[in-house]
Short mmCIF file of C-alpha atoms in Angstrom, two decimals:
data_model
loop_
_atom_site.label_atom_id
_atom_site.label_comp_id
_atom_site.label_asym_id
_atom_site.label_seq_id
_atom_site.Cartn_x
_atom_site.Cartn_y
_atom_site.Cartn_z
CA MET A 1 2.21 27.10 65.86
CA SER A 2 4.74 27.02 63.03
CA LYS A 3 3.73 26.14 59.51
CA GLN A 4 5.17 23.03 57.86
CA GLU A 5 7.24 23.64 54.72
CA VAL A 6 5.61 22.37 51.53
CA THR A 7 8.24 21.67 48.89
CA TYR A 8 7.82 21.44 45.13
CA ALA A 9 8.46 17.69 45.39
CA ALA A 10 5.73 17.36 48.02
CA SER A 11 3.30 18.98 45.57
CA GLY A 12 4.06 16.26 43.04
CA VAL A 13 6.83 17.73 40.86
CA ASP A 14 10.18 15.91 41.08
CA ILE A 15 12.86 18.30 39.81
CA ALA A 16 15.63 15.76 40.45
CA GLU A 17 13.88 13.13 38.34
CA GLY A 18 13.46 15.75 35.61
CA ALA A 19 17.21 16.36 35.61
CA ARG A 20 17.84 12.60 35.41
CA ALA A 21 15.40 12.40 32.48
CA VAL A 22 17.36 15.09 30.61
CA ASP A 23 20.57 13.10 31.16
CA ALA A 24 18.83 9.97 29.88
CA ILE A 25 17.90 11.56 26.54
CA LYS A 26 21.18 13.37 25.76
CA GLU A 27 22.57 10.59 23.57
CA THR A 28 19.34 10.43 21.57
CA VAL A 29 19.34 14.19 21.06
CA HIS A 30 22.99 14.27 19.98
CA SER A 31 22.35 11.49 17.44
CA THR A 32 20.06 13.84 15.49
CA TYR A 33 22.42 16.82 15.28
CA ARG A 34 23.32 18.37 11.95
CA PRO A 35 26.42 20.55 11.37
CA GLU A 36 24.23 23.66 11.65
CA VAL A 37 23.36 23.02 15.31
CA VAL A 38 25.02 25.54 17.62
CA GLY A 39 25.56 24.68 21.29
CA ASP A 40 23.87 21.87 23.21
CA ILE A 41 20.66 21.06 25.03
CA GLY A 42 20.10 22.77 28.36
CA GLY A 43 19.97 26.38 27.23
CA PHE A 44 16.91 28.61 27.13
CA GLY A 45 16.69 28.34 23.34
CA GLY A 46 17.89 26.01 20.58
CA LEU A 47 20.36 27.54 18.13
CA PHE A 48 20.61 26.62 14.46
CA SER A 49 22.63 28.34 11.73
CA ILE A 50 20.88 29.16 8.45
CA ALA A 51 24.02 30.49 6.76
CA ALA A 52 23.44 28.05 3.88
CA ALA A 53 20.29 30.00 2.94
CA LYS A 54 22.50 32.66 1.37
CA ASP A 55 22.89 30.36 -1.62
CA MET A 56 19.13 30.37 -2.27
CA ALA A 57 17.42 32.88 -4.53
CA GLU A 58 14.56 33.56 -2.12
CA PRO A 59 14.72 31.39 1.01
CA LEU A 60 11.47 30.86 2.92
CA LEU A 61 11.22 29.39 6.39
CA VAL A 62 8.31 26.94 6.71
CA SER A 63 6.94 25.90 10.10
CA GLY A 64 4.62 23.15 11.22
CA THR A 65 3.15 21.84 14.47
CA ASP A 66 1.07 18.80 15.36
CA GLY A 67 0.53 16.06 17.91
CA VAL A 68 -0.17 12.35 17.99
CA GLY A 69 -3.73 12.58 19.29
CA THR A 70 -5.61 9.71 20.86
CA LYS A 71 -3.24 7.14 19.38
CA LEU A 72 -1.38 7.82 22.63
CA LYS A 73 -4.21 6.10 24.51
CA VAL A 74 -3.49 2.90 22.59
CA ALA A 75 0.19 3.18 23.51
CA GLN A 76 -0.71 3.70 27.17
CA LEU A 77 -3.12 0.74 27.24
CA ALA A 78 -0.59 -1.53 25.52
CA GLY A 79 2.38 -0.27 27.53
CA LYS A 80 4.29 0.43 24.29
CA HIS A 81 5.77 3.93 24.00
CA GLY A 82 8.70 3.53 21.60
CA THR A 83 7.00 4.45 18.32
CA VAL A 84 4.68 7.37 19.11
CA GLY A 85 7.64 9.75 18.95
CA ILE A 86 8.11 8.77 15.30
CA ASP A 87 4.45 9.66 14.72
CA LEU A 88 5.01 13.05 16.34
CA VAL A 89 7.88 13.96 14.01
CA ALA A 90 6.14 12.49 10.96
CA MET A 91 3.00 14.53 11.35
CA CYS A 92 5.01 17.76 11.37
CA VAL A 93 7.72 17.10 8.77
CA ASN A 94 5.38 15.46 6.23
CA ASP A 95 3.19 18.55 6.43
CA ILE A 96 5.92 21.03 5.56
CA LEU A 97 7.20 18.64 2.89
CA ALA A 98 3.96 19.38 1.03
CA CYS A 99 5.42 22.66 -0.23
CA GLY A 100 8.83 21.11 -0.95
CA ALA A 101 10.49 22.26 2.28
CA GLU A 102 13.40 20.47 3.93
CA PRO A 103 12.88 20.19 7.71
CA LEU A 104 15.85 21.69 9.55
CA PHE A 105 15.08 21.25 13.22
CA PHE A 106 12.45 19.95 15.61
CA LEU A 107 11.26 20.68 19.14
CA ASP A 108 8.99 18.59 21.32
CA TYR A 109 6.70 19.18 24.29
CA ILE A 110 5.89 16.32 26.65
CA ALA A 111 3.18 16.83 29.27
CA ILE A 112 3.06 13.93 31.73
CA GLY A 113 1.23 13.12 34.95
CA LYS A 114 4.21 11.58 36.75
CA LEU A 115 7.68 11.96 35.28
CA ARG A 116 9.73 8.75 35.08
CA ARG A 117 13.01 9.00 33.24
CA GLU A 118 12.73 5.50 31.67
CA HIS A 119 9.30 6.31 30.27
CA VAL A 120 10.42 9.68 28.90
CA ALA A 121 13.59 8.16 27.44
CA GLU A 122 11.48 5.59 25.54
CA VAL A 123 9.24 8.30 24.06
CA VAL A 124 12.19 10.56 23.16
CA ALA A 125 14.00 7.62 21.57
CA GLY A 126 11.11 7.49 19.10
CA ILE A 127 11.31 11.24 18.52
CA GLY A 128 15.04 10.88 17.85
CA GLU A 129 14.40 8.07 15.37
CA GLY A 130 11.82 10.21 13.59
CA CYS A 131 14.27 13.11 13.38
CA ARG A 132 16.97 10.84 11.96
CA GLN A 133 14.55 9.52 9.34
CA ALA A 134 13.62 13.10 8.40
CA GLY A 135 17.18 14.43 8.56
CA CYS A 136 16.29 17.20 11.03
CA ALA A 137 17.93 18.03 14.34
CA LEU A 138 16.19 17.75 17.71
CA ILE A 139 17.43 21.00 19.24
CA GLY A 140 15.08 21.56 22.15
CA GLY A 141 11.98 20.59 24.03
CA GLU A 142 10.12 20.66 27.29
CA MET A 143 9.06 18.02 29.82
CA ALA A 144 6.23 19.27 32.01
CA GLU A 145 5.00 17.28 34.99
CA HIS A 146 1.29 17.90 35.68
CA PRO A 147 0.30 16.33 39.01
CA GLY A 148 -3.36 16.75 39.83
CA VAL A 149 -4.14 17.65 36.23
CA MET A 150 -3.20 14.40 34.51
CA ASP A 151 -3.27 10.82 35.81
CA PRO A 152 0.23 9.54 36.72
CA ASP A 153 0.47 7.28 33.63
CA ASP A 154 -1.09 9.78 31.23
CA TYR A 155 0.93 11.92 28.82
CA ASP A 156 0.48 14.06 25.73
CA LEU A 157 2.89 15.10 22.98
CA SER A 158 3.24 18.14 20.75
CA GLY A 159 5.86 18.76 18.11
CA PHE A 160 7.17 21.75 16.21
CA THR A 161 9.38 21.87 13.13
CA VAL A 162 10.99 24.56 11.01
CA GLY A 163 12.17 23.92 7.47
CA ILE A 164 13.34 25.85 4.46
CA VAL A 165 12.50 26.04 0.76
CA ASP A 166 13.73 28.23 -2.07
CA LYS A 167 10.61 30.05 -3.29
CA PRO A 168 11.28 29.47 -7.02
CA LYS A 169 11.33 25.71 -6.32
CA MET A 170 8.33 25.65 -4.01
CA LEU A 171 5.50 23.26 -4.89
CA ASP A 172 2.41 25.27 -5.74
CA PRO A 173 -1.19 24.14 -6.34
CA GLU A 174 -1.53 26.96 -8.89
CA SER A 175 0.74 24.99 -11.24
CA VAL A 176 -1.55 21.92 -11.28
CA ARG A 177 -3.23 21.42 -14.66
CA GLU A 178 -5.63 19.08 -16.41
CA GLY A 179 -4.01 15.78 -17.41
CA ASP A 180 -1.53 15.63 -14.52
CA VAL A 181 -1.02 12.22 -12.91
CA LEU A 182 -1.67 11.30 -9.27
CA ILE A 183 1.07 9.12 -7.78
CA GLY A 184 0.29 7.69 -4.36
CA LEU A 185 2.89 6.60 -1.83
CA ALA A 186 2.01 3.64 0.35
CA SER A 187 1.17 4.25 4.00
CA SER A 188 2.17 1.89 6.81
CA GLY A 189 -1.35 1.74 8.20
CA LEU A 190 -3.59 4.31 9.88
CA HIS A 191 -0.62 6.59 10.60
CA SER A 192 -1.93 8.96 13.33
CA ASN A 193 -5.49 9.71 12.25
CA GLY A 194 -8.92 8.40 13.04
CA TYR A 195 -7.93 6.91 16.39
CA SER A 196 -10.96 8.11 18.31
CA LEU A 197 -13.02 5.91 15.99
CA ALA A 198 -10.47 3.08 15.91
CA ARG A 199 -10.31 3.00 19.70
CA LYS A 200 -14.09 3.01 20.02
CA VAL A 201 -14.61 -0.03 17.80
CA CYS A 202 -11.37 -1.99 18.34
CA VAL A 203 -9.96 -1.09 21.75
CA GLU A 204 -12.63 -0.03 24.23
CA GLY A 205 -13.55 -2.77 26.69
CA LYS A 206 -10.53 -4.95 25.81
CA SER A 207 -7.86 -6.00 28.29
CA ARG A 208 -4.14 -5.55 27.58
CA GLU A 209 -3.92 -9.30 26.95
CA GLU A 210 -6.66 -9.08 24.30
CA LEU A 211 -4.97 -6.11 22.64
CA LEU A 212 -1.68 -8.00 22.46
CA ALA A 213 -3.14 -11.28 21.14
CA PRO A 214 -2.58 -12.17 17.44
CA VAL A 215 -5.52 -11.55 15.10
CA GLU A 216 -5.94 -13.57 11.90
CA ALA A 217 -7.59 -10.68 10.03
CA LEU A 218 -4.49 -8.59 10.76
CA GLY A 219 -2.12 -11.18 9.33
CA GLY A 220 -1.22 -12.45 12.78
CA GLN A 221 -0.46 -9.01 14.20
CA SER A 222 -2.10 -7.94 17.43
CA VAL A 223 -4.56 -5.05 17.48
CA ALA A 224 -2.04 -3.05 19.55
CA ASP A 225 0.86 -3.63 17.15
CA ALA A 226 -1.28 -2.90 14.08
CA LEU A 227 -2.61 0.34 15.57
CA LEU A 228 0.82 1.42 16.86
CA THR A 229 2.64 0.96 13.55
CA PRO A 230 4.36 4.34 13.20
CA THR A 231 3.54 6.95 10.56
CA ARG A 232 5.83 6.80 7.54
CA ILE A 233 8.20 9.71 7.05
CA TYR A 234 8.57 10.57 3.34
CA VAL A 235 11.04 13.45 3.58
CA LYS A 236 14.29 12.06 2.22
CA GLN A 237 12.63 10.04 -0.53
CA VAL A 238 10.52 12.92 -1.80
CA LEU A 239 13.21 15.58 -1.49
CA GLY A 240 15.59 13.30 -3.36
CA THR A 241 13.00 12.86 -6.10
CA LEU A 242 12.39 16.61 -6.35
CA ALA A 243 16.13 17.14 -6.77
CA ALA A 244 16.47 14.32 -9.32
CA CYS A 245 13.41 15.40 -11.33
CA PRO A 246 13.30 19.21 -11.12
CA GLY A 247 9.98 20.68 -12.18
CA ALA A 248 8.25 17.31 -12.64
CA VAL A 249 6.20 17.43 -9.43
CA ARG A 250 3.59 20.19 -9.44
CA ALA A 251 2.09 19.80 -5.95
CA LEU A 252 1.85 17.33 -3.10
CA ALA A 253 -0.74 16.34 -0.49
CA HIS A 254 -0.04 14.77 2.90
CA ILE A 255 -3.00 12.47 3.59
CA THR A 256 -3.84 12.93 7.28
CA GLY A 257 -7.05 13.50 9.24
CA GLY A 258 -9.91 13.80 6.78
CA GLY A 259 -8.39 11.19 4.48
CA ILE A 260 -7.97 11.61 0.75
CA SER A 261 -11.27 13.46 0.46
CA GLU A 262 -10.28 16.37 2.69
CA ASN A 263 -6.54 16.62 2.01
CA LEU A 264 -5.94 16.12 -1.70
CA ASN A 265 -8.14 19.14 -2.45
CA ARG A 266 -5.62 21.30 -0.57
CA ALA A 267 -3.13 20.64 -3.39
CA LEU A 268 -5.53 21.82 -6.11
CA ASN A 269 -6.41 25.17 -7.62
CA GLU A 270 -9.98 26.21 -8.44
CA ARG A 271 -9.75 25.21 -12.12
CA VAL A 272 -9.24 21.47 -11.65
CA ASP A 273 -10.50 18.40 -9.79
CA ALA A 274 -8.59 15.32 -8.69
CA GLN A 275 -10.21 12.13 -9.95
CA VAL A 276 -9.13 9.21 -7.75
CA ASP A 277 -9.48 5.69 -9.12
CA LEU A 278 -10.70 3.37 -6.37
CA GLY A 279 -9.13 -0.08 -6.43
CA SER A 280 -5.84 1.22 -7.89
CA TRP A 281 -3.91 0.61 -4.65
CA PRO A 282 -4.05 -1.98 -1.85
CA VAL A 283 -5.82 -1.11 1.40
CA PRO A 284 -3.84 -2.23 4.51
CA ALA A 285 -5.40 -4.98 6.61
CA VAL A 286 -5.65 -2.69 9.66
CA ALA A 287 -7.67 -0.09 7.71
CA LYS A 288 -10.13 -2.69 6.45
CA TYR A 289 -10.31 -4.26 9.93
CA VAL A 290 -11.26 -0.96 11.56
CA CYS A 291 -13.65 0.07 8.78
CA ASP A 292 -15.38 -3.31 8.93
CA ALA A 293 -15.66 -3.10 12.73
CA ALA A 294 -17.21 0.37 12.41
CA GLU A 295 -19.37 -0.65 9.41
CA LEU A 296 -18.10 2.48 7.64
CA SER A 297 -19.44 3.34 4.23
CA GLU A 298 -16.89 3.87 1.47
CA PRO A 299 -17.28 7.69 1.50
CA GLN A 300 -16.87 7.80 5.29
CA ALA A 301 -13.80 5.56 5.15
CA LEU A 302 -12.20 7.83 2.53
CA LYS A 303 -12.64 10.94 4.66
CA THR A 304 -11.57 9.32 7.95
CA PHE A 305 -8.46 7.26 7.18
CA ASN A 306 -5.69 7.42 4.56
CA MET A 307 -6.81 3.93 3.39
CA GLY A 308 -3.27 2.97 2.38
CA VAL A 309 -2.05 6.17 0.72
CA GLY A 310 0.02 8.45 2.96
CA MET A 311 1.02 11.01 0.37
CA ILE A 312 -0.06 11.90 -3.16
CA LEU A 313 2.18 13.64 -5.69
CA ILE A 314 0.63 15.55 -8.61
CA VAL A 315 3.01 15.05 -11.51
CA ASP A 316 3.56 16.22 -15.09
CA PRO A 317 2.24 13.25 -17.14
CA ALA A 318 5.23 13.39 -19.51
CA ARG A 319 7.54 12.77 -16.56
CA ALA A 320 5.49 10.40 -14.42
CA GLU A 321 7.65 7.36 -15.17
CA GLU A 322 10.78 9.37 -14.34
CA VAL A 323 9.31 10.39 -10.97
CA GLU A 324 8.13 6.85 -10.21
CA ALA A 325 11.58 5.45 -10.99
CA ALA A 326 13.23 7.96 -8.65
CA LEU A 327 10.78 7.16 -5.87
CA VAL A 328 11.24 3.41 -6.29
CA GLU A 329 15.02 3.89 -6.27
CA ALA A 330 14.56 5.71 -2.93
CA GLY A 331 12.63 2.75 -1.53
CA GLU A 332 9.04 3.90 -2.05
CA GLN A 333 6.09 1.80 -3.16
CA THR A 334 4.14 3.87 -5.69
CA TYR A 335 0.70 3.56 -7.29
CA ARG A 336 -1.01 5.49 -10.10
CA VAL A 337 -4.14 6.46 -8.21
CA GLY A 338 -5.82 8.86 -10.64
CA CYS A 339 -5.48 12.04 -12.65
CA ILE A 340 -6.34 15.72 -12.76
CA VAL A 341 -9.44 16.76 -14.71
CA ALA A 342 -11.19 20.07 -15.32
CA GLY A 343 -13.21 21.15 -12.30
CA LYS A 344 -13.39 23.49 -9.35
CA GLY A 345 -10.89 22.28 -6.74
CA GLU A 346 -12.65 19.11 -5.55
CA VAL A 347 -11.80 15.43 -5.08
CA THR A 348 -13.97 12.97 -7.01
CA TYR A 349 -13.87 9.18 -7.24
CA ALA A 350 -14.08 6.76 -10.16
CA GLY A 351 -14.98 3.12 -9.60
CA GLU A 352 -17.16 3.72 -6.56
CA GLY A 353 -17.71 0.52 -4.60
CA ASN A 354 -14.27 -0.81 -5.56
CA LEU A 355 -12.20 0.60 -2.68
CA TYR A 356 -11.02 -2.88 -1.64
CA GLY A 357 -10.76 -4.23 -5.19
CA PHE A 358 -7.00 -3.89 -5.84
CA GLU A 359 -5.72 -6.88 -7.80
CA GLY A 360 -2.02 -6.05 -8.07
#
């Protein structure tokens, strides 16, 4: 008795649909290209010229990788996939920005239960938008279909970026000193952190209709739209400010998972503390909504979510107004959120109990 042929397609992997998906994203990929990109998508490796580095005193390549996490579950439940790609890029490029690096190029990895070109094109459109906002080129990626491992509608994202900084201009926590000013940049919401908690208290057990219904406490937004607001990308605004105000910014912290409490300390040396003044910036409605639903204490809120501050710059006090003016000119909303004091590399808070007390 002859055996029946079992094809790759019969096992659940549709190579033809994969090829159609690549065709569907070509325009998005091309829209992100910089002059340094060599070749096109479809090769075994992405090519990018770093000839411009010869003009730097000591060029350093800076790499970063991250994902979107369980925020993807909210996107899947709501059937909205167009913004999570922005989150993917943001989490990587904002990280390498913390040392003053310019992101040069980006690669993505999409693992999906059942590949559908329209679905992939929607996700990649968001990745392309994130790359355009950051000024980096999307030069490669991978779409992997995982039948039998993932549910057909399930997917996960990973991103990888490489940037460059001239070592003499690199931001360095060792330069932070007592008296420096903390300038916070407004976040757009939860960004991409704390979603396991947010889903538990705001999403679990709700139908798609409930997730898409307007909520008064969210200013009329739905839970889905509030939770899917994409992470802000600060690259062009901050790099422009660094160029306009050379030497004024000592260090920078990207406020991600762990909140202010467990990220700002990464921009400090062991001789100083960061004293954050609670109530000196507005907390977004979605952050208060989730914290209220979870009955989070103030300390727990501050080490779970960004609470309205997506990035904090540590600035020479004599030049703080100059830096703020440059950031505002670039379109940023800034807040003086504290100062640097003598200490041992920790984050402390003044005005405890006043987290939600911003008066404008």
